[in-house]
mmCIF file of C-alpha atoms and ligand atoms in Angstrom:
data_model
loop_
_atom_site.group_PDB
_atom_site.id
_atom_site.type_symbol
_atom_site.label_atom_id
_atom_site.label_comp_id
_atom_site.label_asym_id
_atom_site.label_seq_id
_atom_site.Cartn_x
_atom_site.Cartn_y
_atom_site.Cartn_z
ATOM 1 C CA MET A 392 139.723 56.484 -94.265
ATOM 2 C CA GLY A 393 140.421 53.020 -92.844
ATOM 3 C CA GLU A 394 141.459 50.032 -94.935
ATOM 4 C CA ARG A 395 141.052 50.723 -98.583
ATOM 5 C CA GLU A 396 141.694 48.334 -101.406
ATOM 6 C CA LYS A 397 143.619 49.568 -104.420
ATOM 7 C CA LEU A 398 141.986 48.970 -107.776
ATOM 8 C CA LEU A 399 144.614 50.674 -109.885
ATOM 9 C CA GLU A 400 148.186 51.765 -109.344
ATOM 10 C CA VAL A 401 150.071 53.988 -111.721
ATOM 11 C CA LYS A 402 153.823 53.938 -111.131
ATOM 12 C CA ASN A 403 156.243 56.387 -112.722
ATOM 13 C CA LEU A 404 154.149 56.404 -115.887
ATOM 14 C CA LYS A 405 155.546 58.208 -118.927
ATOM 15 C CA LYS A 406 154.038 58.750 -122.329
ATOM 16 C CA TYR A 407 156.244 60.593 -124.788
ATOM 17 C CA PHE A 408 155.310 61.307 -128.394
ATOM 18 C CA PRO A 409 158.111 61.749 -130.918
ATOM 19 C CA VAL A 410 158.407 65.115 -132.681
ATOM 20 C CA LYS A 411 159.542 64.683 -136.281
ATOM 21 C CA GLY A 412 161.408 67.310 -138.251
ATOM 22 C CA GLY A 413 163.674 68.010 -141.206
ATOM 23 C CA VAL A 414 163.434 66.595 -144.706
ATOM 24 C CA LEU A 415 164.030 63.086 -143.454
ATOM 25 C CA GLN A 416 161.363 63.399 -140.787
ATOM 26 C CA ARG A 417 163.734 62.221 -138.106
ATOM 27 C CA THR A 418 162.791 62.308 -134.448
ATOM 28 C CA ILE A 419 164.113 65.629 -133.192
ATOM 29 C CA GLY A 420 162.508 65.661 -129.764
ATOM 30 C CA HIS A 421 159.627 64.403 -127.667
ATOM 31 C CA VAL A 422 156.376 65.786 -126.349
ATOM 32 C CA LYS A 423 156.413 64.633 -122.756
ATOM 33 C CA ALA A 424 152.625 64.380 -122.416
ATOM 34 C CA VAL A 425 152.788 62.274 -119.246
ATOM 35 C CA ASP A 426 156.079 62.518 -117.427
ATOM 36 C CA ASP A 427 156.680 60.302 -114.409
ATOM 37 C CA VAL A 428 153.231 60.228 -112.844
ATOM 38 C CA SER A 429 152.395 57.969 -109.893
ATOM 39 C CA PHE A 430 149.165 57.585 -107.935
ATOM 40 C CA GLU A 431 146.606 54.986 -106.943
ATOM 41 C CA ILE A 432 142.852 54.662 -107.152
ATOM 42 C CA TYR A 433 140.949 52.846 -104.445
ATOM 43 C CA LYS A 434 137.906 50.672 -105.045
ATOM 44 C CA GLY A 435 134.663 52.612 -105.090
ATOM 45 C CA GLU A 436 136.201 56.092 -105.101
ATOM 46 C CA THR A 437 136.263 58.857 -107.683
ATOM 47 C CA LEU A 438 139.596 60.415 -108.407
ATOM 48 C CA GLY A 439 139.250 63.662 -110.339
ATOM 49 C CA ILE A 440 142.166 64.819 -112.468
ATOM 50 C CA VAL A 441 142.249 68.489 -113.428
ATOM 51 C CA GLY A 442 144.572 70.557 -115.545
ATOM 52 C CA GLU A 443 144.627 72.906 -118.506
ATOM 53 C CA SER A 444 144.519 71.474 -122.004
ATOM 54 C CA GLY A 445 148.071 70.340 -122.681
ATOM 55 C CA SER A 446 148.561 69.156 -119.096
ATOM 56 C CA GLY A 447 148.542 65.513 -120.223
ATOM 57 C CA LYS A 448 145.410 64.445 -118.377
ATOM 58 C CA SER A 449 143.661 62.896 -121.405
ATOM 59 C CA THR A 450 146.822 61.097 -122.493
ATOM 60 C CA LEU A 451 147.092 59.769 -118.948
ATOM 61 C CA GLY A 452 143.585 58.268 -119.176
ATOM 62 C CA ARG A 453 144.256 56.726 -122.571
ATOM 63 C CA THR A 454 147.582 55.270 -121.473
ATOM 64 C CA ILE A 455 146.039 53.684 -118.376
ATOM 65 C CA LEU A 456 143.465 51.986 -120.602
ATOM 66 C CA ARG A 457 146.245 50.922 -122.985
ATOM 67 C CA LEU A 458 144.625 52.793 -125.858
ATOM 68 C CA LEU A 459 148.161 54.182 -125.986
ATOM 69 C CA ASP A 460 151.269 52.200 -125.059
ATOM 70 C CA PRO A 461 153.253 53.638 -122.154
ATOM 71 C CA THR A 462 156.787 54.834 -122.892
ATOM 72 C CA GLU A 463 157.886 53.807 -119.404
ATOM 73 C CA GLY A 464 156.403 52.941 -116.050
ATOM 74 C CA GLN A 465 153.665 50.631 -114.882
ATOM 75 C CA VAL A 466 149.899 50.416 -114.811
ATOM 76 C CA ILE A 467 148.821 47.849 -112.233
ATOM 77 C CA PHE A 468 145.182 46.768 -112.256
ATOM 78 C CA GLU A 469 144.024 44.632 -109.329
ATOM 79 C CA GLY A 470 147.625 43.648 -108.681
ATOM 80 C CA ASP A 471 148.426 42.704 -112.310
ATOM 81 C CA ASP A 472 150.917 44.732 -114.319
ATOM 82 C CA ILE A 473 149.071 45.420 -117.581
ATOM 83 C CA SER A 474 151.483 47.992 -118.990
ATOM 84 C CA THR A 475 153.179 45.724 -121.509
ATOM 85 C CA LEU A 476 150.512 43.084 -122.179
ATOM 86 C CA SER A 477 149.833 42.173 -125.810
ATOM 87 C CA ASN A 478 146.414 42.956 -127.267
ATOM 88 C CA ARG A 479 145.359 39.364 -126.757
ATOM 89 C CA LYS A 480 146.456 39.281 -123.116
ATOM 90 C CA MET A 481 144.805 42.659 -122.522
ATOM 91 C CA ARG A 482 141.428 41.324 -123.633
ATOM 92 C CA PRO A 483 140.193 40.028 -120.245
ATOM 93 C CA TYR A 484 141.069 43.386 -118.659
ATOM 94 C CA ARG A 485 139.356 45.488 -121.327
ATOM 95 C CA LYS A 486 135.862 44.612 -120.126
ATOM 96 C CA ASP A 487 136.808 45.778 -116.618
ATOM 97 C CA MET A 488 138.002 49.195 -117.781
ATOM 98 C CA GLN A 489 135.789 51.391 -119.911
ATOM 99 C CA MET A 490 135.915 54.957 -121.115
ATOM 100 C CA VAL A 491 133.230 57.593 -121.443
ATOM 101 C CA PHE A 492 134.323 60.199 -123.956
ATOM 102 C CA GLN A 493 133.807 63.944 -124.141
ATOM 103 C CA ASP A 494 131.918 63.937 -127.384
ATOM 104 C CA PRO A 495 129.318 61.189 -127.400
ATOM 105 C CA PHE A 496 128.377 62.062 -130.964
ATOM 106 C CA ALA A 497 131.862 61.256 -132.219
ATOM 107 C CA SER A 498 132.161 58.109 -130.108
ATOM 108 C CA LEU A 499 128.778 56.598 -131.085
ATOM 109 C CA ASN A 500 128.545 55.090 -134.562
ATOM 110 C CA PRO A 501 125.881 57.184 -136.374
ATOM 111 C CA ARG A 502 124.871 54.266 -138.583
ATOM 112 C CA MET A 503 124.048 51.955 -135.708
ATOM 113 C CA SER A 504 120.835 52.074 -133.711
ATOM 114 C CA VAL A 505 121.161 52.746 -130.000
ATOM 115 C CA GLY A 506 120.236 49.116 -129.307
ATOM 116 C CA GLU A 507 123.039 47.907 -131.594
ATOM 117 C CA ILE A 508 125.516 50.345 -130.035
ATOM 118 C CA ILE A 509 124.836 49.076 -126.528
ATOM 119 C CA GLU A 510 124.646 45.441 -127.590
ATOM 120 C CA GLU A 511 127.862 45.407 -129.636
ATOM 121 C CA PRO A 512 130.354 44.867 -126.758
ATOM 122 C CA MET A 513 128.204 41.959 -125.530
ATOM 123 C CA ILE A 514 128.299 40.342 -128.986
ATOM 124 C CA VAL A 515 132.097 40.629 -129.014
ATOM 125 C CA GLN A 516 132.299 39.166 -125.510
ATOM 126 C CA ASN A 517 129.929 36.337 -126.529
ATOM 127 C CA THR A 518 128.728 35.262 -123.090
ATOM 128 C CA LEU A 519 125.000 36.050 -123.342
ATOM 129 C CA THR A 520 122.244 34.707 -125.577
ATOM 130 C CA LYS A 521 120.522 37.047 -128.022
ATOM 131 C CA LYS A 522 117.467 37.242 -125.755
ATOM 132 C CA GLU A 523 119.604 38.043 -122.703
ATOM 133 C CA ARG A 524 121.443 40.736 -124.635
ATOM 134 C CA LYS A 525 118.206 42.409 -125.748
ATOM 135 C CA GLU A 526 116.905 42.361 -122.171
ATOM 136 C CA LYS A 527 120.135 43.856 -120.918
ATOM 137 C CA VAL A 528 119.940 46.693 -123.463
ATOM 138 C CA VAL A 529 116.473 47.652 -122.205
ATOM 139 C CA ASP A 530 117.619 47.330 -118.619
ATOM 140 C CA LEU A 531 120.664 49.556 -119.197
ATOM 141 C CA LEU A 532 118.574 52.163 -121.012
ATOM 142 C CA ALA A 533 116.273 52.297 -117.994
ATOM 143 C CA LYS A 534 119.281 52.638 -115.652
ATOM 144 C CA VAL A 535 120.478 55.710 -117.549
ATOM 145 C CA GLY A 536 116.972 57.205 -117.690
ATOM 146 C CA LEU A 537 116.015 56.431 -121.293
ATOM 147 C CA PRO A 538 112.859 54.618 -122.494
ATOM 148 C CA ALA A 539 113.008 51.162 -124.085
ATOM 149 C CA GLU A 540 111.938 52.666 -127.437
ATOM 150 C CA ALA A 541 115.267 54.486 -127.590
ATOM 151 C CA ARG A 542 116.887 51.251 -128.754
ATOM 152 C CA SER A 543 115.492 51.490 -132.277
ATOM 153 C CA LYS A 544 116.507 55.129 -132.752
ATOM 154 C CA TYR A 545 119.813 56.576 -133.964
ATOM 155 C CA PRO A 546 122.263 58.836 -132.097
ATOM 156 C CA HIS A 547 121.331 61.981 -134.082
ATOM 157 C CA GLU A 548 117.764 61.733 -132.783
ATOM 158 C CA PHE A 549 118.923 62.512 -129.235
ATOM 159 C CA SER A 550 120.108 65.606 -127.390
ATOM 160 C CA GLY A 551 123.721 65.920 -126.188
ATOM 161 C CA GLY A 552 122.801 64.890 -122.641
ATOM 162 C CA GLN A 553 120.821 61.889 -123.886
ATOM 163 C CA ARG A 554 123.689 60.839 -126.139
ATOM 164 C CA GLN A 555 126.032 60.932 -123.165
ATOM 165 C CA ARG A 556 123.534 58.709 -121.312
ATOM 166 C CA ILE A 557 123.784 56.268 -124.237
ATOM 167 C CA GLY A 558 127.602 56.440 -124.010
ATOM 168 C CA ILE A 559 127.381 55.647 -120.314
ATOM 169 C CA ALA A 560 124.992 52.730 -120.945
ATOM 170 C CA ARG A 561 127.439 51.321 -123.479
ATOM 171 C CA ALA A 562 130.318 51.687 -121.033
ATOM 172 C CA LEU A 563 128.307 49.727 -118.436
ATOM 173 C CA THR A 564 127.458 46.862 -120.780
ATOM 174 C CA LEU A 565 130.218 44.501 -119.631
ATOM 175 C CA ASN A 566 129.966 45.315 -115.902
ATOM 176 C CA PRO A 567 133.245 47.233 -115.692
ATOM 177 C CA LYS A 568 135.087 47.941 -112.456
ATOM 178 C CA LEU A 569 136.765 51.154 -113.575
ATOM 179 C CA ILE A 570 135.312 53.886 -115.747
ATOM 180 C CA ILE A 571 137.556 56.626 -117.044
ATOM 181 C CA GLY A 572 135.536 59.697 -117.941
ATOM 182 C CA ASP A 573 137.483 61.953 -120.294
ATOM 183 C CA GLU A 574 135.734 65.324 -119.965
ATOM 184 C CA PRO A 575 132.392 63.482 -120.072
ATOM 185 C CA VAL A 576 130.244 66.542 -119.380
ATOM 186 C CA SER A 577 132.358 69.325 -120.906
ATOM 187 C CA ALA A 578 130.345 69.471 -124.122
ATOM 188 C CA LEU A 579 127.000 69.703 -122.297
ATOM 189 C CA ASP A 580 124.971 72.699 -121.108
ATOM 190 C CA VAL A 581 125.538 73.487 -117.436
ATOM 191 C CA SER A 582 121.999 72.404 -116.454
ATOM 192 C CA VAL A 583 122.470 69.072 -118.206
ATOM 193 C CA GLN A 584 125.956 68.625 -116.726
ATOM 194 C CA SER A 585 124.657 68.217 -113.206
ATOM 195 C CA GLN A 586 121.998 65.715 -114.332
ATOM 196 C CA VAL A 587 124.654 63.549 -115.988
ATOM 197 C CA LEU A 588 126.991 63.923 -112.987
ATOM 198 C CA ASN A 589 124.180 62.902 -110.638
ATOM 199 C CA LEU A 590 123.419 59.930 -112.851
ATOM 200 C CA MET A 591 127.082 58.888 -112.763
ATOM 201 C CA GLY A 592 127.025 59.191 -108.967
ATOM 202 C CA ASP A 593 123.912 56.992 -108.698
ATOM 203 C CA LEU A 594 125.355 54.397 -111.058
ATOM 204 C CA GLN A 595 128.583 54.330 -109.083
ATOM 205 C CA ASP A 596 126.694 53.207 -105.983
ATOM 206 C CA GLU A 597 124.490 50.771 -107.841
ATOM 207 C CA PHE A 598 127.227 49.088 -109.893
ATOM 208 C CA ASP A 599 130.075 49.449 -107.394
ATOM 209 C CA LEU A 600 132.103 51.493 -109.853
ATOM 210 C CA THR A 601 135.401 53.269 -109.468
ATOM 211 C CA TYR A 602 135.886 56.448 -111.498
ATOM 212 C CA LEU A 603 138.850 58.313 -112.854
ATOM 213 C CA PHE A 604 137.243 61.571 -113.865
ATOM 214 C CA ILE A 605 139.256 63.862 -116.118
ATOM 215 C CA ALA A 606 138.144 67.480 -116.537
ATOM 216 C CA HIS A 607 139.458 71.006 -116.935
ATOM 217 C CA ASP A 608 136.538 72.412 -114.969
ATOM 218 C CA LEU A 609 137.187 72.439 -111.231
ATOM 219 C CA SER A 610 133.545 72.820 -110.244
ATOM 220 C CA VAL A 611 132.707 69.644 -112.171
ATOM 221 C CA VAL A 612 135.519 67.763 -110.465
ATOM 222 C CA LYS A 613 134.426 69.091 -107.081
ATOM 223 C CA HIS A 614 130.907 67.812 -107.681
ATOM 224 C CA ILE A 615 131.913 64.217 -108.209
ATOM 225 C CA SER A 616 135.370 63.503 -106.702
ATOM 226 C CA ASP A 617 136.564 61.993 -103.433
ATOM 227 C CA ARG A 618 140.161 62.906 -104.199
ATOM 228 C CA VAL A 619 141.601 65.333 -106.715
ATOM 229 C CA GLY A 620 144.876 65.358 -108.634
ATOM 230 C CA VAL A 621 146.132 68.505 -110.331
ATOM 231 C CA MET A 622 148.324 68.058 -113.390
ATOM 232 C CA TYR A 623 150.676 70.571 -114.931
ATOM 233 C CA LEU A 624 152.799 69.875 -118.015
ATOM 234 C CA GLY A 625 152.606 66.113 -117.731
ATOM 235 C CA LYS A 626 153.320 65.985 -114.008
ATOM 236 C CA MET A 627 151.223 65.702 -110.873
ATOM 237 C CA ALA A 628 151.556 69.016 -109.034
ATOM 238 C CA GLU A 629 149.306 68.098 -106.125
ATOM 239 C CA ILE A 630 146.969 65.280 -105.143
ATOM 240 C CA GLY A 631 144.821 64.735 -102.093
ATOM 241 C CA PRO A 632 141.340 64.478 -100.594
ATOM 242 C CA LYS A 633 138.892 66.846 -102.288
ATOM 243 C CA ASP A 634 138.221 68.907 -99.171
ATOM 244 C CA LYS A 635 141.928 69.434 -98.552
ATOM 245 C CA ILE A 636 142.571 70.467 -102.140
ATOM 246 C CA PHE A 637 139.636 72.892 -102.244
ATOM 247 C CA GLU A 638 139.983 74.347 -98.745
ATOM 248 C CA ASN A 639 143.736 74.287 -98.319
ATOM 249 C CA PRO A 640 145.455 74.090 -101.696
ATOM 250 C CA LEU A 641 149.222 73.991 -101.196
ATOM 251 C CA HIS A 642 150.699 74.149 -104.676
ATOM 252 C CA PRO A 643 150.785 77.663 -106.159
ATOM 253 C CA TYR A 644 149.289 76.300 -109.382
ATOM 254 C CA THR A 645 146.345 74.726 -107.526
ATOM 255 C CA GLN A 646 145.914 78.012 -105.651
ATOM 256 C CA ALA A 647 145.804 79.918 -108.933
ATOM 257 C CA LEU A 648 143.320 77.499 -110.514
ATOM 258 C CA LEU A 649 141.063 77.686 -107.470
ATOM 259 C CA SER A 650 141.259 81.451 -107.236
ATOM 260 C CA ALA A 651 139.391 81.621 -110.541
ATOM 261 C CA VAL A 652 136.477 79.493 -109.276
ATOM 262 C CA PRO A 653 133.610 81.353 -107.596
ATOM 263 C CA ILE A 654 132.954 80.092 -104.061
ATOM 264 C CA PRO A 655 129.578 81.521 -103.002
ATOM 265 C CA ASP A 656 129.333 79.398 -99.852
ATOM 266 C CA MET A 657 132.649 80.437 -98.329
ATOM 267 C CA GLU A 658 133.132 83.403 -96.048
ATOM 268 C CA ARG A 659 136.651 84.288 -96.967
ATOM 269 C CA LYS A 660 137.067 85.664 -100.415
ATOM 270 C CA ARG A 661 139.901 84.396 -102.512
ATOM 271 C CA GLU A 662 141.902 86.868 -104.476
ATOM 272 C CA LYS A 663 142.141 85.943 -108.094
ATOM 273 C CA ILE A 664 145.699 84.963 -108.940
ATOM 274 C CA THR A 665 146.514 85.721 -112.540
ATOM 275 C CA LEU A 666 149.238 83.543 -113.937
ATOM 276 C CA LYS A 667 151.746 85.203 -116.173
ATOM 277 C CA GLY A 668 152.506 83.785 -119.587
ATOM 278 C CA GLU A 669 151.188 80.823 -121.483
ATOM 279 C CA LEU A 670 151.463 77.128 -120.687
ATOM 280 C CA PRO A 671 154.940 76.196 -121.992
ATOM 281 C CA SER A 672 155.172 73.510 -124.652
ATOM 282 C CA PRO A 673 155.436 69.959 -123.270
ATOM 283 C CA SER A 674 158.046 69.330 -125.997
ATOM 284 C CA ASN A 675 160.305 71.884 -124.346
ATOM 285 C CA PRO A 676 159.316 72.053 -120.664
ATOM 286 C CA PRO A 677 161.139 74.502 -118.371
ATOM 287 C CA SER A 678 164.055 73.203 -116.310
ATOM 288 C CA GLY A 679 163.614 72.545 -112.587
ATOM 289 C CA CYS A 680 160.013 72.958 -111.510
ATOM 290 C CA PRO A 681 157.927 72.994 -114.710
ATOM 291 C CA PHE A 682 155.729 75.722 -113.197
ATOM 292 C CA HIS A 683 158.573 78.144 -112.412
ATOM 293 C CA THR A 684 158.031 80.310 -115.505
ATOM 294 C CA ARG A 685 154.542 81.253 -114.280
ATOM 295 C CA CYS A 686 154.730 80.779 -110.528
ATOM 296 C CA PRO A 687 154.282 83.869 -108.315
ATOM 297 C CA GLU A 688 156.392 82.167 -105.604
ATOM 298 C CA ALA A 689 159.259 80.989 -107.808
ATOM 299 C CA HIS A 690 162.772 81.313 -106.392
ATOM 300 C CA GLU A 691 166.273 80.378 -107.588
ATOM 301 C CA ARG A 692 166.079 76.732 -106.555
ATOM 302 C CA CYS A 693 162.907 76.275 -108.632
ATOM 303 C CA LYS A 694 164.775 76.965 -111.877
ATOM 304 C CA VAL A 695 167.221 74.119 -111.408
ATOM 305 C CA GLU A 696 165.709 71.462 -109.203
ATOM 306 C CA LEU A 697 162.617 69.414 -109.903
ATOM 307 C CA PRO A 698 160.481 69.188 -106.749
ATOM 308 C CA GLU A 699 159.346 65.720 -105.694
ATOM 309 C CA LEU A 700 155.741 64.927 -104.880
ATOM 310 C CA LEU A 701 155.890 64.702 -101.073
ATOM 311 C CA HIS A 702 153.368 63.896 -98.376
ATOM 312 C CA GLN A 703 152.288 66.909 -96.337
ATOM 313 C CA GLY A 704 149.950 65.038 -93.973
ATOM 314 C CA ASN A 705 146.281 64.134 -94.324
ATOM 315 C CA GLU A 706 146.986 62.290 -97.580
ATOM 316 C CA GLN A 707 147.817 65.529 -99.332
ATOM 317 C CA TYR A 708 150.882 65.370 -101.587
ATOM 318 C CA VAL A 709 152.514 68.339 -103.273
ATOM 319 C CA ALA A 710 155.455 68.846 -105.634
ATOM 320 C CA CYS A 711 156.792 72.263 -104.645
ATOM 321 C CA HIS A 712 159.993 73.527 -103.016
ATOM 322 C CA LEU A 713 157.977 75.712 -100.649
ATOM 323 C CA TYR A 714 157.239 72.481 -98.793
ATOM 324 C CA THR A 715 160.641 70.798 -98.954
ATOM 325 C CA SER A 716 163.712 71.547 -96.891
ATOM 326 C CA GLU A 717 166.965 72.538 -98.628
ATOM 327 C CA GLU A 718 168.780 69.594 -97.060
ATOM 328 C CA LYS A 719 168.308 66.205 -98.545
HETATM 329 FE FE1 SF4 B 1037 156.547 77.650 -107.580
HETATM 330 FE FE2 SF4 B 1037 158.981 76.883 -106.967
HETATM 331 FE FE3 SF4 B 1037 156.886 75.646 -105.927
HETATM 332 FE FE4 SF4 B 1037 157.473 75.338 -108.479
HETATM 333 S S1 SF4 B 1037 158.712 74.696 -106.777
HETATM 334 S S2 SF4 B 1037 155.487 75.691 -107.627
HETATM 335 S S3 SF4 B 1037 158.192 77.371 -108.999
HETATM 336 S S4 SF4 B 1037 157.490 77.750 -105.586
#
């Protein structure tokens, strides 16, 4: 891939939530939502993160944006460690990192007009005149495929797909560098999903954006990603270039996830791998490899030893003992 510049680095990131119990509501344990996750995102790429609900992928996105404070580890944005910055010191970085949420209806204030919604971050930032702000609202609406008249309407007057376009316009207001999409098309009809994904692809080129795209749906992630990371119980099971992950998945969990996705354009048929059992609770994850309770390939070592995420060539990394030697 040649020389690529890192926009974001996540190093050994952890986000634990306390579990309270007893009459005194003491902390009796922790939900390890994100548990020692490391990866990087290069400028201009889309990294898709997939996993079941409970895998920690949404918490990961929120912790990177510092909507949640990390328990441990680092988030490095353009070379600056932002993981422990105060709210005031975070302010200059906030405009560079925006989020597009799953449910645009919940994330758009129903009492504000669309024009006000898109203009609000610019008012807070206070760098443009009123006239410039109004012009930018119309410009952004056009970029996301909505007419100028949309600015005087309210969110409930739009369809789900249109509301997500408004959410995207708002995210673009301050010319961000990184957009984290947290299941941004999951609530939309399939036909509308691809329109919004195509729009996000076009905007990426036009505005030089980098995306972290979180979704449970592999076909959505395939549509938009350059690289894909697969999370399981707060950990990265596998990460690599999209083609490698989809054509040659190494981790048994990735193989199982992919076996459930129809692949009409491929000659070889994949056998559907049915995983036994439920996703264990992240407050009480299994010992050793967190996937061992459901893994069809699990062996003795898996129950006691946590596999490291190791490079397998071609930028594909996997955390599984099938790909590590017994000797250290
Ligand atoms: Fe399965 Fe063992 Fe690999 Fe974990 S380490 S994915 S349990 S084979």
